[in-house]
XYZ file of N, CA and C in Angstrom:
459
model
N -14.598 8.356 -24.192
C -13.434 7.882 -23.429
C -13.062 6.484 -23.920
N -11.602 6.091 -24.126
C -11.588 4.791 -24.736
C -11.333 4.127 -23.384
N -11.350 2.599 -24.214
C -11.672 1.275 -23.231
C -9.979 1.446 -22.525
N -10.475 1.130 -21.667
C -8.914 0.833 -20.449
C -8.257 -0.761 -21.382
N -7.048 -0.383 -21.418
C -5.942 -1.541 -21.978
C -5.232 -2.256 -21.449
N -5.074 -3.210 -21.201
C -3.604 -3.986 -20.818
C -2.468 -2.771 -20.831
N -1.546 -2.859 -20.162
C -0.455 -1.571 -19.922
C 0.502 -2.489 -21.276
N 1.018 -1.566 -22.028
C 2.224 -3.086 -23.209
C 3.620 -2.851 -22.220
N 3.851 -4.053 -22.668
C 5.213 -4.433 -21.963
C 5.252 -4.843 -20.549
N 4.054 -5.620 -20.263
C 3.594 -6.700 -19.218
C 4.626 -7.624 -19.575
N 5.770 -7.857 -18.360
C 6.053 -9.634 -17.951
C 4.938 -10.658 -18.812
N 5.187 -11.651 -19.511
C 3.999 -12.626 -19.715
C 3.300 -13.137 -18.566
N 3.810 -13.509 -17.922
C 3.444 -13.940 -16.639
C 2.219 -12.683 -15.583
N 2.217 -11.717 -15.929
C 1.492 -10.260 -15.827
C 0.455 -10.316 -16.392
N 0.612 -10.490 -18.112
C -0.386 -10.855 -19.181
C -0.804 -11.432 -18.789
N -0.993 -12.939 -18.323
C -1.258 -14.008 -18.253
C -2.508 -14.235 -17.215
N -1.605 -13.443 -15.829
C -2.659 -13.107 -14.943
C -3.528 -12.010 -15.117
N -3.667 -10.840 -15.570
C -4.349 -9.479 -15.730
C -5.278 -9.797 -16.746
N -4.851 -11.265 -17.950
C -6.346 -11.529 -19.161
C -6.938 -12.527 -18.511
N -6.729 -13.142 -17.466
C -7.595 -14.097 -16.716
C -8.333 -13.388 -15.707
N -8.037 -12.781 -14.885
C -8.135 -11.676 -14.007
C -9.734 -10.870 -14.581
N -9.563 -10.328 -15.562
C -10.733 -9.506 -16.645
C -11.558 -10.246 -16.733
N -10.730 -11.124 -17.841
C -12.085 -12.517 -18.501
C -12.803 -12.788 -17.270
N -12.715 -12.748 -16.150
C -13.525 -13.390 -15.088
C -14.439 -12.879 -14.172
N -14.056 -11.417 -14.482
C -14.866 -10.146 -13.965
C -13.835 -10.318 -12.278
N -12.940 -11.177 -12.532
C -12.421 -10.458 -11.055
C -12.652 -11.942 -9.887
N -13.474 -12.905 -10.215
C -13.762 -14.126 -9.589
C -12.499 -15.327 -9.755
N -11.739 -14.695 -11.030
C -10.012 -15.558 -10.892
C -9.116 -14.436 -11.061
N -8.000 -15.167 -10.262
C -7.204 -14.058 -10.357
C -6.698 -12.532 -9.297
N -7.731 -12.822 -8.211
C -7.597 -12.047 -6.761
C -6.606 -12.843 -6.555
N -6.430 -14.039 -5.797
C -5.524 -14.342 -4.951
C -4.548 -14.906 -6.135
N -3.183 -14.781 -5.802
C -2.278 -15.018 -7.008
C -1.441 -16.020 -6.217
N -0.868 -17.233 -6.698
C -0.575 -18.364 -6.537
C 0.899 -18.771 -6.686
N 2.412 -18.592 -6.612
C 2.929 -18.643 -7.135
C 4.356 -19.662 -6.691
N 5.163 -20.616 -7.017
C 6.561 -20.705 -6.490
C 8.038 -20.087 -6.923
N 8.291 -19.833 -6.241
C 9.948 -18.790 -6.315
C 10.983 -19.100 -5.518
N 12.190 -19.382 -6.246
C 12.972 -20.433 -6.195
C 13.561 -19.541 -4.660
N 14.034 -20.110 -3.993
C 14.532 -19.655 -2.333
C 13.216 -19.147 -1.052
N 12.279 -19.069 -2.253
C 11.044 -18.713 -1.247
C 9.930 -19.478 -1.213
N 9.507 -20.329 -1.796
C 8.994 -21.106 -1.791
C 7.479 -21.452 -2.316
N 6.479 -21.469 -2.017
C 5.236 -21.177 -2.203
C 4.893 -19.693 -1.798
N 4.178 -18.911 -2.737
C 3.607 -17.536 -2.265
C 2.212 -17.207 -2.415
N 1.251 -16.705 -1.768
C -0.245 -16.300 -2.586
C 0.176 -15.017 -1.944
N -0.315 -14.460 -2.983
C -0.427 -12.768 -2.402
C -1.720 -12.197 -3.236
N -2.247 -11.286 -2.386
C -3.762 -10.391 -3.312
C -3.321 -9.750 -4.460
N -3.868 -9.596 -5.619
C -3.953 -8.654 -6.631
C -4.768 -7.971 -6.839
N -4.769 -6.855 -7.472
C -6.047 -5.780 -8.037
C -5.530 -5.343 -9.132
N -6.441 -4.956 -9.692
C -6.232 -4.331 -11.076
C -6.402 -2.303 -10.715
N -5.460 -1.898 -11.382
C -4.937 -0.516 -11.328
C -4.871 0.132 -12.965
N -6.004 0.918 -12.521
C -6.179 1.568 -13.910
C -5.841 2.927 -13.866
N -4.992 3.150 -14.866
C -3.877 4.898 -14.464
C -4.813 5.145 -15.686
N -4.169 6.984 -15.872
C -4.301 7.457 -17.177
C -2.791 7.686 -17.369
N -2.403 7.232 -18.965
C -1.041 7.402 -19.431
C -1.140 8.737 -19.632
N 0.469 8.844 -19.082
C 0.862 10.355 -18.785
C 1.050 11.563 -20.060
N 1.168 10.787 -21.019
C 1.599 11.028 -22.242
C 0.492 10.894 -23.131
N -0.060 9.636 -23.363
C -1.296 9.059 -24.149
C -2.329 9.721 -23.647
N -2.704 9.749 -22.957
C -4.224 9.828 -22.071
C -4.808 9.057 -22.068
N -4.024 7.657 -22.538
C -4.837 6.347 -22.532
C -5.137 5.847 -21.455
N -5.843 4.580 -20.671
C -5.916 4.378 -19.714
C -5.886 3.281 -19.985
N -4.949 2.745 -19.292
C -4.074 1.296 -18.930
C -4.572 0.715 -17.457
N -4.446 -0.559 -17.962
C -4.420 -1.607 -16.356
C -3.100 -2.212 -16.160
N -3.146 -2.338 -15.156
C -1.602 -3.317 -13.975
C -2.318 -3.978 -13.021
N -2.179 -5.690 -13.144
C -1.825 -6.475 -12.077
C -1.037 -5.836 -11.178
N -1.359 -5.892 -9.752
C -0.689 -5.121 -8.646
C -1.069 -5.978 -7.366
N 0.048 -6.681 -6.612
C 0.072 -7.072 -5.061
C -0.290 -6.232 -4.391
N -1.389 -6.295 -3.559
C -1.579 -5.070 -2.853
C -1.992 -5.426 -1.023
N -1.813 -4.545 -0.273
C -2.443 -4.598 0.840
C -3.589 -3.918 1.533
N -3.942 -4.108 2.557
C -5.165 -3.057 3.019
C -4.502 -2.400 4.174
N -5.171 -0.935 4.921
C -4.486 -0.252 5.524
C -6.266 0.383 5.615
N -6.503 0.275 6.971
C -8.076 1.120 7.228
C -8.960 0.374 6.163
N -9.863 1.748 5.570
C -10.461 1.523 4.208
C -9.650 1.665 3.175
N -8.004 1.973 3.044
C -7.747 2.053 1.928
C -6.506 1.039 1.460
N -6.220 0.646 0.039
C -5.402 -0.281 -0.593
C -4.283 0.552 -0.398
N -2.832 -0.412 -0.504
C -1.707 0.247 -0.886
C -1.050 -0.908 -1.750
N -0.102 -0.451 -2.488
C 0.803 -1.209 -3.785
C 1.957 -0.719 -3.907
N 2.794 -1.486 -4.259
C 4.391 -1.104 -4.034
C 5.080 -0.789 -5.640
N 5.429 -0.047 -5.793
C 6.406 0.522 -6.730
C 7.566 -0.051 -7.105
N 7.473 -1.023 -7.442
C 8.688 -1.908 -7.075
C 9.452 -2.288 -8.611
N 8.336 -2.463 -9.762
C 9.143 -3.097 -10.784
C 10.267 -4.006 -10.505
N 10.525 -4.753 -9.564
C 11.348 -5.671 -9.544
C 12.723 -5.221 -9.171
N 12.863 -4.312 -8.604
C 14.082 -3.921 -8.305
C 14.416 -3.128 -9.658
N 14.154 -2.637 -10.591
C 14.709 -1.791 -11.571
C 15.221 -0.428 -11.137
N 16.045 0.337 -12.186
C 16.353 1.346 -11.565
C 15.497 2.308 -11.732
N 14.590 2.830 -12.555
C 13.706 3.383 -12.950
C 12.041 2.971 -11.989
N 11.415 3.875 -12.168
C 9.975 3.625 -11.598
C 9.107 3.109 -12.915
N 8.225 2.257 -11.679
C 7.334 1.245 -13.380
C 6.055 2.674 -13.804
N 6.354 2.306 -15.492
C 5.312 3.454 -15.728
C 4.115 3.624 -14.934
N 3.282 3.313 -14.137
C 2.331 3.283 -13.427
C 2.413 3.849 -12.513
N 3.505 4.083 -12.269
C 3.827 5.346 -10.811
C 4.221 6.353 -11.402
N 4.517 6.355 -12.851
C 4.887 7.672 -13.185
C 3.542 8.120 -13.303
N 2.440 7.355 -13.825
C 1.155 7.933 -14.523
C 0.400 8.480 -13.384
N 0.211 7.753 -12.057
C -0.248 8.257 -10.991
C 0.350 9.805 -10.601
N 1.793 10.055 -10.678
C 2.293 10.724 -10.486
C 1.317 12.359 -11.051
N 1.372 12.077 -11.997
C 0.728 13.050 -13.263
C -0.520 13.280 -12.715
N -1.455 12.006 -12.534
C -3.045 12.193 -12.314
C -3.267 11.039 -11.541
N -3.631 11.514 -10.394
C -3.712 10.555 -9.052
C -4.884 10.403 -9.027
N -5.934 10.054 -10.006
C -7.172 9.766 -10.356
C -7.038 8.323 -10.639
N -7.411 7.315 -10.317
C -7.442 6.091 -10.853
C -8.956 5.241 -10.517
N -8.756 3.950 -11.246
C -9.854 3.254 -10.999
C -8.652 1.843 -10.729
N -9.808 1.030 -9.426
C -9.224 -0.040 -8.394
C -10.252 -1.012 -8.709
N -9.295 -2.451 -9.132
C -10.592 -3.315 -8.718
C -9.976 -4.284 -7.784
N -11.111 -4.941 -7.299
C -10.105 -5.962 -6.309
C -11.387 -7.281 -5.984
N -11.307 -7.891 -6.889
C -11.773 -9.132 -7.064
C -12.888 -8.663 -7.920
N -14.009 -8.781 -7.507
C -15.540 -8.453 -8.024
C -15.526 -6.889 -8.303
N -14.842 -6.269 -6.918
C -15.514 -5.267 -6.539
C -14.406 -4.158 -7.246
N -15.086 -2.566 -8.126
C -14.835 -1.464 -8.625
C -15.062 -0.347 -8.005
N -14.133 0.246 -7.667
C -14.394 1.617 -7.662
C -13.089 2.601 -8.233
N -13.787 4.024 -7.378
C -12.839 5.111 -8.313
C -11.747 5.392 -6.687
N -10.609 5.351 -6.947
C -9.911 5.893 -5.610
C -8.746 7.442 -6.334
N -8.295 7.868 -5.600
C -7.113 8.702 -5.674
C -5.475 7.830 -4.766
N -4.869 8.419 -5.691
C -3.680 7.633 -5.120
C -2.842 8.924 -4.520
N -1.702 8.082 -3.441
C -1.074 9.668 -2.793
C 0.330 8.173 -2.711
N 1.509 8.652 -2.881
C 3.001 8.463 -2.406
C 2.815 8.576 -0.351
N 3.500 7.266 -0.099
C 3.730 7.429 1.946
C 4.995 8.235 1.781
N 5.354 8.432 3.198
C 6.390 9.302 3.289
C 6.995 8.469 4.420
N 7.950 8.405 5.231
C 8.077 8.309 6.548
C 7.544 7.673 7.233
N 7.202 7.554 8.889
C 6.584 6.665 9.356
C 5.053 5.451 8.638
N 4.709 6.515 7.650
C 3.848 5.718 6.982
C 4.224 4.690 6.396
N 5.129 4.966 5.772
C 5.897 4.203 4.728
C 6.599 3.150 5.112
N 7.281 3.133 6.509
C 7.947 2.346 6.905
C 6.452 1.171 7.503
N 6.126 1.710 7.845
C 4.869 0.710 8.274
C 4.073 -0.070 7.160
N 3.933 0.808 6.110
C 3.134 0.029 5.153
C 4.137 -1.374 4.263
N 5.172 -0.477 4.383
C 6.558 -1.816 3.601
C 6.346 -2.601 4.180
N 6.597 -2.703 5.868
C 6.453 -3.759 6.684
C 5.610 -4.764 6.261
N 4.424 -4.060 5.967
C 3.034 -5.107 5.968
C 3.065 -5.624 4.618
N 3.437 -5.093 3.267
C 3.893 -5.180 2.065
C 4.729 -6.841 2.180
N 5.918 -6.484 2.870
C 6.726 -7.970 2.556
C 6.203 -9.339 3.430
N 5.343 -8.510 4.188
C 4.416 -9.816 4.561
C 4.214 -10.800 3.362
N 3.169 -9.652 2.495
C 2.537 -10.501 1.615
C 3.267 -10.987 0.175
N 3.996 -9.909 0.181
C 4.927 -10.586 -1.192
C 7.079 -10.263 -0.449
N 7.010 -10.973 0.097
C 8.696 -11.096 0.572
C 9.727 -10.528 -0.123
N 9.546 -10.802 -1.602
C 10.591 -10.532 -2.340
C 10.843 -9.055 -2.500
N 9.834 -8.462 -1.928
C 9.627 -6.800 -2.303
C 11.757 -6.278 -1.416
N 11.814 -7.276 -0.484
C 13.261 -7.008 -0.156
C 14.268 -7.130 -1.056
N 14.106 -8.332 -1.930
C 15.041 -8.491 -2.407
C 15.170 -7.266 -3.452
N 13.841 -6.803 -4.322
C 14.171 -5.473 -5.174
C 14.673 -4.587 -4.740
N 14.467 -4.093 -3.515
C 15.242 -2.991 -2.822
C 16.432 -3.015 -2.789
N 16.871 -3.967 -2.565
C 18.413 -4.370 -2.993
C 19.320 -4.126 -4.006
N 18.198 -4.231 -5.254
C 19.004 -4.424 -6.149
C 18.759 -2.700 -7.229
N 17.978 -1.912 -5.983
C 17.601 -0.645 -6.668
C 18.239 0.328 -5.653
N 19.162 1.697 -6.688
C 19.445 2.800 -5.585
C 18.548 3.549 -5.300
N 17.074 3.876 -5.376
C 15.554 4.255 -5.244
C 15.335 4.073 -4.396
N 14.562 4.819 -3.522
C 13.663 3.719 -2.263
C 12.494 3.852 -3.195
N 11.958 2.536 -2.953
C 10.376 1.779 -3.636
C 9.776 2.776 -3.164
N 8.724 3.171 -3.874
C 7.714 3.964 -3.330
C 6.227 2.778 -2.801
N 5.788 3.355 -1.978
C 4.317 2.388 -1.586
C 3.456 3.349 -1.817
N 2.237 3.297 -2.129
C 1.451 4.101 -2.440
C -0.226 3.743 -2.250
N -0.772 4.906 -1.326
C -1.880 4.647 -0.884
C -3.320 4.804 -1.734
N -3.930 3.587 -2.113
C -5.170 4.174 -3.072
C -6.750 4.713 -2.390
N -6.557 5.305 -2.042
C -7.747 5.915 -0.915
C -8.744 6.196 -1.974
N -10.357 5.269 -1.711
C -11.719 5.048 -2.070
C -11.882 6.257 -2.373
N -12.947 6.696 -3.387
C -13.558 8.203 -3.539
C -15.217 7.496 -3.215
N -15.209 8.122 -2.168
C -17.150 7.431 -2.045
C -17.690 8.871 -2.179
């Protein structure tokens, strides 16, 4: 099985955080630090999200804002308001097998798409932590998908 990759065509700013993030085993790079012009100061959690490419069978990582919900993570689909979904939701799409890290800590989860009341609840808690997740919605005819990474113990 080959080594999990950087996803290509990371934002630098993505890069930047996801090779610090690694290099550190996960001890830099959880809490993400940031200012954005109308919003001001932000920290929001990250994890690293390892798909298998849908196409490749490679297996890629993504920096990902994420929240908690019970025992399980969720992450927003957002690409920034694009019109398209970021490859990483397509790859889940394909094989909802992934590997989650979230600071130190690894494991293997399955990912599932919210629907409805779920969904509306998990967004909620979503723009808590990263705000701007409104403004992409805006600027996309999509609804964002949120997506639940439920632990495989």
């Amino acid at each position: 099985m080959a080594e999990a990759k950087l996803a290509p065509n990371l934002p630098d700013w993505m890069l930047e955080h996801a090779t610090r993030y690694i290099a550190s085993g996960g001890t830099e790079g959880h809490m993400y630090k940031v200012t954005l012009p109308q919003r001001g100061e932000i920290t929001a959690p990250a994890l690293l999200l390892t798909t298998t490419g849908r196409k490749s069978g490679d297996k890629f990582i993504f920096p990902l804002f994420y929240g908690t919900d019970g025992g399980s993570y969720f992450v927003v689909a957002s690409k920034g308001g694009a019109a398209q979904h970021p490859g990483w939701y397509r790859n889940i799409l394909a094989n909802p097998d992934v590997e989650v890290q979230v600071g130190t800590k690894k494991m293997n989860a399955r990912a599932r798409t919210t629907a409805g009341e779920e969904r509306l609840r998990l967004w909620k808690k979503a723009l808590e932590f990263w705000p701007p997740y409104a403004d992409y919605q805006l600027k996309t005819e999509r609804e964002i998908p949120v997506v639940v990474l439920d632990p495989i113990h």
